Coordinates of C-alpha atoms and ligand atoms in Angstrom, one line a residue:
M1 CA 19.7 0.9 1.8
S2 CA 17.8 1.9 4.9
S3 CA 17.3 0.9 8.4
V4 CA 13.9 0.0 9.9
L5 CA 12.6 -0.4 13.4
V6 CA 9.7 -2.8 13.7
I7 CA 7.6 -2.7 16.9
G8 CA 5.6 -5.8 17.9
A9 CA 6.8 -9.4 18.0
G10 CA 3.5 -11.2 17.3
G11 CA 2.5 -13.2 14.2
V12 CA 2.4 -10.2 11.9
G13 CA 5.7 -8.7 13.2
S14 CA 7.3 -12.1 12.7
V15 CA 6.2 -12.4 9.1
A16 CA 7.2 -8.8 8.3
V17 CA 10.7 -9.2 9.7
H18 CA 11.2 -12.5 7.9
K19 CA 10.1 -10.9 4.6
M20 CA 12.3 -7.8 5.2
A21 CA 15.3 -10.0 5.8
Q22 CA 14.7 -11.6 2.4
L23 CA 15.1 -8.1 0.9
S24 CA 18.3 -7.0 2.4
G25 CA 19.1 -4.7 -0.5
V26 CA 16.2 -2.5 0.8
F27 CA 16.2 -3.2 4.5
S28 CA 19.9 -2.7 5.3
H29 CA 19.4 -3.1 9.0
I30 CA 16.4 -4.4 10.9
T31 CA 15.7 -3.8 14.6
L32 CA 12.7 -5.7 16.2
A33 CA 11.4 -4.3 19.5
S34 CA 8.5 -5.5 21.6
R35 CA 7.3 -5.8 25.2
T36 CA 8.7 -9.3 25.6
L37 CA 12.4 -9.6 24.6
A38 CA 12.2 -13.4 24.4
K39 CA 9.7 -13.2 21.6
C40 CA 11.9 -10.8 19.6
D41 CA 14.9 -13.1 20.2
A42 CA 13.0 -16.2 19.0
I43 CA 12.0 -14.4 15.8
A44 CA 15.6 -13.2 15.3
A45 CA 16.8 -16.8 15.7
S46 CA 14.3 -18.0 13.1
V47 CA 15.2 -15.2 10.7
K48 CA 18.9 -16.1 11.1
A49 CA 18.2 -19.8 10.4
R50 CA 16.0 -19.2 7.4
T51 CA 17.8 -16.2 5.7
G52 CA 21.2 -15.9 7.3
V53 CA 20.4 -12.3 8.2
T54 CA 21.2 -11.0 11.7
I55 CA 18.6 -8.6 13.2
T56 CA 18.9 -6.5 16.4
T57 CA 16.3 -6.9 19.2
A58 CA 15.2 -4.7 22.0
T59 CA 12.6 -4.5 24.8
L60 CA 10.1 -1.7 24.6
D61 CA 6.9 -0.6 26.1
A62 CA 5.5 1.4 23.2
D63 CA 2.9 3.0 25.4
D64 CA 5.8 5.0 26.8
V65 CA 6.4 7.8 24.3
A66 CA 9.7 8.8 26.0
A67 CA 11.1 5.3 25.9
T68 CA 10.0 4.9 22.2
T69 CA 11.5 8.2 21.3
A70 CA 14.8 7.3 23.0
L71 CA 14.9 3.9 21.2
I72 CA 14.2 5.6 17.8
R73 CA 17.0 8.1 18.6
S74 CA 19.5 5.4 19.4
V75 CA 18.6 3.0 16.5
K76 CA 18.1 5.9 14.0
P77 CA 15.8 4.1 11.6
K78 CA 14.4 5.9 8.6
L79 CA 11.1 4.2 9.2
V80 CA 9.2 2.8 12.2
V81 CA 6.8 0.0 11.3
N82 CA 4.2 -0.4 14.1
L83 CA 3.0 -4.0 14.3
A84 CA 2.1 -3.9 18.0
L85 CA -1.5 -3.3 18.9
P86 CA -3.9 -0.5 17.8
Y87 CA -3.7 1.0 21.3
Q88 CA -0.1 2.0 20.7
D89 CA -0.6 3.9 17.4
L90 CA -0.7 7.4 18.7
A91 CA 2.1 6.9 21.2
I92 CA 4.3 5.6 18.4
M93 CA 3.3 8.4 16.0
D94 CA 4.2 10.9 18.8
A95 CA 7.6 9.3 19.2
C96 CA 8.2 9.3 15.4
L97 CA 7.5 13.1 15.4
A98 CA 9.8 13.7 18.4
A99 CA 12.7 11.6 16.9
G100 CA 12.2 12.4 13.2
A101 CA 11.2 9.0 11.6
H102 CA 8.6 8.0 9.1
Y103 CA 5.7 5.9 10.4
M104 CA 3.6 3.0 9.1
D105 CA 1.0 0.6 10.7
T106 CA -1.6 -2.0 9.8
A107 CA -4.5 -1.1 12.0
N108 CA -6.1 2.2 13.1
Y109 CA -5.8 3.6 16.6
E110 CA -8.2 2.2 19.2
P111 CA -8.8 3.6 22.7
R112 CA -8.7 0.7 25.2
D113 CA -12.1 1.4 26.7
E114 CA -14.2 1.8 23.5
A115 CA -14.3 -0.2 20.2
K116 CA -14.4 2.6 17.6
F117 CA -12.5 1.6 14.5
E118 CA -12.1 5.2 13.4
Y119 CA -9.3 7.0 11.6
A120 CA -10.2 10.4 13.2
W121 CA -7.4 10.3 15.8
Q122 CA -4.7 9.5 13.3
W123 CA -6.0 11.9 10.6
A124 CA -5.6 14.6 13.3
Y125 CA -1.8 14.2 13.0
Q126 CA -1.9 15.4 9.4
D127 CA -0.5 18.9 10.0
R128 CA 2.2 17.7 12.4
F129 CA 3.6 15.1 10.0
K130 CA 3.4 17.6 7.2
A131 CA 5.2 20.3 9.1
A132 CA 7.9 17.8 10.1
G133 CA 8.3 16.7 6.5
L134 CA 7.6 13.1 7.6
M135 CA 5.3 10.5 6.0
A136 CA 2.8 8.3 8.0
V137 CA 1.1 5.5 6.0
L138 CA -1.9 4.0 7.7
G139 CA -3.2 0.5 7.3
S140 CA -0.7 -1.4 5.2
G141 CA -1.9 -4.9 6.0
F142 CA -4.4 -7.0 4.0
D143 CA -7.7 -5.6 5.2
P144 CA -7.1 -2.7 5.6
G145 CA -4.3 -2.5 3.2
V146 CA -4.4 -4.7 0.1
T147 CA -8.2 -4.4 -0.2
S148 CA -7.8 -0.6 -0.7
V149 CA -4.9 -1.1 -3.1
F150 CA -7.1 -3.6 -5.1
T151 CA -9.8 -1.0 -5.3
T152 CA -7.4 1.8 -6.3
Y153 CA -5.9 -0.5 -9.0
A154 CA -9.4 -1.4 -10.3
R155 CA -10.3 2.3 -10.5
K156 CA -7.0 3.1 -12.2
H157 CA -6.9 0.3 -14.8
L158 CA -10.1 -1.7 -15.0
L159 CA -13.1 0.7 -14.5
D160 CA -13.9 4.3 -15.3
R161 CA -16.3 4.5 -12.4
I162 CA -17.1 2.3 -9.5
D163 CA -20.7 2.2 -8.3
T164 CA -20.6 -0.6 -5.7
L165 CA -17.8 -2.3 -3.9
D166 CA -17.9 -5.5 -1.8
I167 CA -14.9 -6.8 0.2
L168 CA -15.0 -10.5 0.8
D169 CA -12.7 -12.0 3.4
C170 CA -12.8 -15.8 3.8
N171 CA -10.5 -17.8 6.1
G172 CA -11.0 -21.4 5.0
G173 CA -8.4 -22.6 7.5
D174 CA -8.9 -25.1 10.2
H175 CA -6.6 -25.0 13.3
G176 CA -8.3 -27.9 15.2
H177 CA -9.0 -25.8 18.4
P178 CA -12.6 -25.5 19.5
F179 CA -12.1 -21.8 19.7
A180 CA -9.2 -19.6 18.7
T181 CA -8.6 -16.3 16.8
N182 CA -6.2 -15.9 14.0
F183 CA -4.9 -12.6 15.1
N184 CA -4.8 -10.8 18.4
P185 CA -8.0 -12.1 20.2
E186 CA -8.9 -8.8 21.9
I187 CA -8.9 -6.9 18.6
N188 CA -10.5 -9.7 16.7
I189 CA -13.4 -10.1 19.2
R190 CA -13.9 -6.3 19.5
E191 CA -14.2 -6.2 15.7
V192 CA -16.6 -9.1 15.3
T193 CA -18.9 -8.1 18.1
A194 CA -19.3 -4.5 16.9
P195 CA -22.5 -3.5 15.2
S196 CA -22.5 -4.1 11.4
R197 CA -22.2 -0.9 9.3
H198 CA -22.0 -0.3 5.6
W199 CA -21.9 2.8 3.4
E200 CA -24.9 3.4 1.1
N201 CA -25.9 6.6 -0.7
G202 CA -23.8 8.9 1.4
Q203 CA -24.6 7.5 4.8
W204 CA -23.7 4.7 7.2
I205 CA -26.4 2.0 7.6
E206 CA -26.1 0.1 11.0
G207 CA -27.4 -3.3 12.0
L208 CA -26.9 -5.8 14.8
A209 CA -23.6 -7.6 14.8
L210 CA -23.5 -10.7 12.6
S211 CA -27.2 -10.4 11.7
F212 CA -27.0 -10.4 7.9
K213 CA -25.6 -13.5 6.2
Q214 CA -25.1 -14.7 2.6
V215 CA -23.5 -17.8 1.1
F216 CA -20.6 -17.3 -1.3
D217 CA -18.7 -19.9 -3.2
F218 CA -15.0 -19.0 -2.6
D219 CA -12.5 -20.1 -5.2
R220 CA -10.4 -23.1 -3.9
I221 CA -12.3 -23.1 -0.6
G222 CA -16.0 -23.7 -1.5
P223 CA -19.3 -22.2 -0.3
R224 CA -19.1 -20.5 3.1
D225 CA -21.4 -18.3 5.2
M226 CA -20.2 -14.7 5.2
Y227 CA -21.5 -12.0 7.4
L228 CA -21.9 -8.3 6.8
M229 CA -19.7 -6.4 9.3
Y230 CA -17.9 -3.1 9.8
H231 CA -14.3 -2.9 8.9
E232 CA -12.0 0.1 9.1
E233 CA -11.2 0.5 5.4
L234 CA -14.8 1.3 4.8
E235 CA -14.2 4.7 6.3
S236 CA -11.2 5.6 4.1
L237 CA -12.8 4.1 1.0
A238 CA -15.9 6.2 1.5
K239 CA -13.8 9.3 2.1
F240 CA -11.5 8.8 -0.9
Y241 CA -14.1 7.4 -3.3
P242 CA -17.2 9.5 -2.9
E243 CA -18.4 8.2 -6.3
I244 CA -19.1 4.7 -4.8
N245 CA -22.7 4.4 -3.9
R246 CA -22.4 1.3 -1.7
I247 CA -19.4 -0.2 0.1
R248 CA -19.8 -3.4 2.1
F249 CA -17.4 -5.8 4.0
W250 CA -18.1 -9.5 4.5
M251 CA -16.2 -12.0 6.6
T252 CA -16.8 -15.8 6.8
F253 CA -17.3 -17.5 10.2
G254 CA -18.0 -21.1 11.0
A255 CA -20.9 -22.3 13.2
A256 CA -18.6 -23.4 16.0
Y257 CA -16.8 -20.0 16.2
L258 CA -20.1 -18.2 16.3
K259 CA -21.5 -20.5 19.0
H260 CA -18.5 -20.0 21.3
L261 CA -18.6 -16.2 20.7
E262 CA -22.3 -16.1 21.5
V263 CA -21.8 -17.9 24.8
L264 CA -18.7 -15.8 25.7
Q265 CA -20.7 -12.6 25.0
N266 CA -23.7 -13.8 27.0
V267 CA -21.6 -14.5 30.1
G268 CA -19.8 -11.2 29.8
M269 CA -16.3 -12.5 28.8
T270 CA -16.0 -10.2 25.8
R271 CA -16.6 -7.0 27.9
I272 CA -13.9 -4.3 27.5
D273 CA -14.9 -2.4 30.6
P274 CA -13.2 -3.2 34.0
V275 CA -15.0 -5.4 36.5
M276 CA -13.9 -6.1 40.2
F277 CA -12.5 -9.6 40.8
Q278 CA -11.1 -10.6 44.1
G279 CA -10.4 -7.0 45.1
R280 CA -8.8 -5.9 41.9
E281 CA -10.0 -4.6 38.5
I282 CA -9.8 -7.0 35.5
I283 CA -11.0 -6.5 32.0
P284 CA -12.8 -9.7 31.0
I285 CA -11.6 -9.7 27.3
E286 CA -8.0 -9.3 28.5
F287 CA -8.4 -12.3 30.8
L288 CA -10.0 -14.3 28.0
K289 CA -7.0 -13.5 25.8
A290 CA -4.8 -15.1 28.4
L291 CA -6.8 -18.3 28.1
L292 CA -6.9 -18.6 24.3
P293 CA -4.1 -20.0 22.1
E294 CA -1.6 -17.3 21.0
P295 CA -2.3 -16.6 17.3
A296 CA 1.4 -17.2 16.7
S297 CA 1.0 -20.8 18.0
L298 CA -1.5 -21.7 15.3
G299 CA 1.0 -21.8 12.5
P300 CA 1.9 -25.5 12.7
V301 CA -1.7 -26.7 13.2
T302 CA -3.6 -24.6 10.6
H303 CA -4.4 -26.1 7.3
G304 CA -6.4 -24.7 4.4
K305 CA -6.5 -21.4 2.6
T306 CA -7.5 -17.8 2.9
N307 CA -9.3 -16.1 0.0
I308 CA -9.6 -12.3 0.3
G309 CA -10.7 -9.9 -2.5
V310 CA -12.8 -7.1 -3.8
I311 CA -15.7 -7.2 -6.2
A312 CA -16.2 -3.8 -7.9
T313 CA -19.1 -3.0 -10.2
G314 CA -19.1 0.0 -12.4
Q315 CA -18.6 1.2 -16.0
K316 CA -15.8 0.7 -18.5
D317 CA -16.1 2.6 -21.9
G318 CA -19.7 3.3 -21.2
K319 CA -20.6 -0.3 -20.5
P320 CA -21.5 -2.0 -17.2
K321 CA -18.6 -4.2 -15.9
T322 CA -17.9 -6.2 -12.7
V323 CA -14.4 -7.2 -11.7
Y324 CA -13.2 -9.4 -8.9
I325 CA -9.6 -9.1 -7.7
L326 CA -8.4 -11.6 -5.2
N327 CA -5.6 -13.4 -3.5
I328 CA -5.5 -17.0 -2.2
C329 CA -3.0 -17.9 0.4
D330 CA -2.2 -21.3 1.8
H331 CA -1.7 -21.6 5.6
Q332 CA 0.9 -24.4 5.4
E333 CA 2.9 -22.7 2.7
A334 CA 3.0 -19.5 4.8
Y335 CA 4.1 -21.6 7.8
A336 CA 6.8 -23.4 5.9
E337 CA 8.3 -20.0 4.7
T338 CA 8.0 -17.9 7.9
G339 CA 6.8 -20.1 10.8
N340 CA 3.4 -18.3 10.8
Q341 CA -0.1 -19.1 9.4
A342 CA -1.7 -17.2 6.6
V343 CA -3.6 -14.6 8.5
S344 CA -0.3 -13.3 9.9
Y345 CA 1.3 -13.8 6.5
T346 CA -1.3 -11.9 4.5
T347 CA -0.8 -9.0 6.9
G348 CA 3.0 -9.1 7.4
V349 CA 3.8 -9.3 3.6
P350 CA 1.8 -6.1 2.8
A351 CA 3.5 -4.4 5.8
M352 CA 6.9 -5.3 4.4
I353 CA 5.8 -4.1 0.9
G354 CA 4.5 -0.7 2.2
A355 CA 7.7 -0.3 4.2
A356 CA 9.9 -1.1 1.1
L357 CA 8.0 1.4 -1.0
M358 CA 8.5 4.1 1.6
L359 CA 12.2 3.3 2.0
T360 CA 12.9 3.3 -1.7
G361 CA 11.0 6.5 -2.2
Q362 CA 8.4 5.0 -4.5
W363 CA 5.9 6.2 -2.0
S364 CA 6.8 9.6 -0.6
G365 CA 5.2 12.7 0.8
A366 CA 4.8 14.7 3.9
G367 CA 1.6 14.1 6.0
V368 CA -0.7 11.2 6.9
F369 CA -1.7 9.0 4.0
N370 CA -4.2 6.1 3.6
M371 CA -3.5 3.4 1.0
E372 CA -6.1 4.8 -1.4
Q373 CA -4.0 7.9 -1.9
L374 CA -0.8 6.1 -3.0
D375 CA 0.1 4.6 -6.4
P376 CA -1.2 1.0 -6.4
D377 CA 1.1 -0.2 -9.3
P378 CA 4.4 -0.9 -7.5
F379 CA 2.5 -2.4 -4.5
M380 CA 0.6 -4.8 -6.9
A381 CA 3.8 -5.8 -8.6
M382 CA 5.5 -6.6 -5.3
L383 CA 2.5 -8.7 -4.1
N384 CA 3.1 -10.9 -7.1
T385 CA 6.8 -11.4 -6.4
H386 CA 6.7 -11.6 -2.6
G387 CA 4.2 -14.3 -1.8
L388 CA 0.7 -12.9 -2.4
P389 CA 0.0 -13.3 -6.1
W390 CA -3.4 -11.9 -7.2
S391 CA -5.8 -12.5 -10.1
V392 CA -8.5 -10.6 -11.8
K393 CA -11.7 -12.1 -13.0
D394 CA -14.5 -10.4 -15.0
L395 CA -17.8 -11.5 -13.5
P396 CA -20.8 -11.9 -15.8
A397 CA -23.0 -9.9 -13.4
P398 CA -22.9 -7.9 -10.2
L399 CA -23.6 -9.7 -6.9
D400 CA -27.4 -10.3 -6.6
F401 CA -27.7 -9.6 -2.9
Ligands
NDP1 P1 -0.2 -10.3 18.4 O1 -1.1 -10.1 19.7 O2 0.2 -11.6 18.0 O3 1.1 -9.4 18.6 C1 1.2 -8.1 19.1 C2 2.6 -7.8 19.6 O4 2.7 -6.5 20.1 C3 3.0 -8.7 20.7 O5 4.3 -9.2 20.5 C4 2.9 -7.8 21.9 O6 3.8 -8.1 23.0 C5 3.3 -6.5 21.3 N1 2.8 -5.4 22.2 C6 1.6 -5.3 22.7 N2 1.6 -4.2 23.4 C7 2.8 -3.6 23.4 C8 3.4 -2.5 23.9 N3 2.8 -1.6 24.7 N4 4.7 -2.2 23.7 C9 5.4 -3.1 22.9 N5 4.9 -4.2 22.3 C10 3.6 -4.4 22.6 O7 -1.0 -9.5 17.2 P2 -0.8 -9.8 15.7 O8 0.7 -9.9 15.3 O9 -1.8 -10.8 15.2 O10 -1.3 -8.3 15.1 C11 -0.4 -7.2 15.1 C12 -1.2 -6.0 14.6 O11 -1.6 -6.3 13.3 C13 -2.4 -5.6 15.4 O12 -2.5 -4.2 15.4 C14 -3.6 -6.1 14.5 O13 -4.8 -5.4 14.7 C15 -3.0 -5.9 13.1 N6 -3.6 -6.7 12.1 C16 -4.0 -6.2 10.9 C17 -4.5 -6.9 9.9 C18 -4.8 -6.3 8.6 O14 -5.1 -7.0 7.6 N7 -4.7 -5.0 8.4 C19 -4.9 -8.3 10.1 C20 -4.4 -8.9 11.3 C21 -3.8 -8.1 12.3 P3 3.6 -9.4 24.0 O15 3.7 -10.6 23.2 O16 4.6 -9.2 25.0 O17 2.1 -9.2 24.5

């Protein structure tokens, strides 16, 4: 029985809190804090209506380390789950160290003025968390998160060696808007417009953003165009699995999404540097975010499924073997259960699971941990029982591209 402080009342925070409330034997008391109190209160009302559980809410600017430290000291959670934006990661880690709470997040720290997608800043907290006897778990969402757990499970149970790894992320959902993003638009667009990068034979190979495409037939969705891109778990997978020769990440995009993105990029609306407008500085991508539908508003209108998994090729008992571990999640089922679409659901459920494993001591230690360093078995078991069941297929051959 332990108390948790969740920071961030977006789609992911909403799902995580709903799922925690379903597990009140582990999460004895839940506090949800975010910049806008009304969003926390709306989630609290939904949690009460759906589960009968009362959660506490609070206003917080998590960029303010002193304010976050004060809130942690007054709430006294065992664990702080950071589901705000990647910009807040370091400030919240500092507050956890100051107030003595464990830390978990779903996305690596990003400076506001540069799209980096690197763990270096957070890995630099290793000694401080170790010395404080506290645990920080990085990236307990789906990707990063479950994709690393799938890989670790494959390496533990299915393959003696992994030679190549491909992560395939397909959102086959349709929300009916001409252009919208399924999670925070600023982070999503920064990620998609970054140069592609994959790991091959001990080095990073870079290419132009969205310049390399393949068609893949996704189970229960059908054939989709998927594009090679950089994604943050590639860095931790390459670090913790030096045996893997090639690690790639693919994500599907429809033609309409890409056309809008191209135009927005060409006119400068995706820029993350400040520009002067009517005597004051604005950041174009932040202005664009204000115009786009809130990801949390897509729940009722999104239909279809997500299909995310990893294909690992290697050796088992001296013979070549290829395995595919995947989860399929339905947008409308996710909405019916939590009021949020599947992209928030597939991130919020693993956040709840990571938090539960830390609170119950099944995952423990002092220092900063990535998902690859932790036992995949209890996490895989909870995916099956908490809404994200997975399956394993043996593929007859490795991917031929
Ligand atoms: P949203 O934009 O919907 O929600 C973010 C929330 O954080 C909002 O409620 C926002 O408040 C709040 N927030 C922002 N800044 C602050 C601050 N300074 N202090 C307090 N609260 C703040 O995003 P999502 O819910 O879609 O995503 C949440 C996180 O999950 C992001 O870091 C995202 O990158 C990550 N993610 C990870 C995935 C994975 O698979 N690993 C996949 C999808 C998302 P307000 O509403 O007032 O702006």
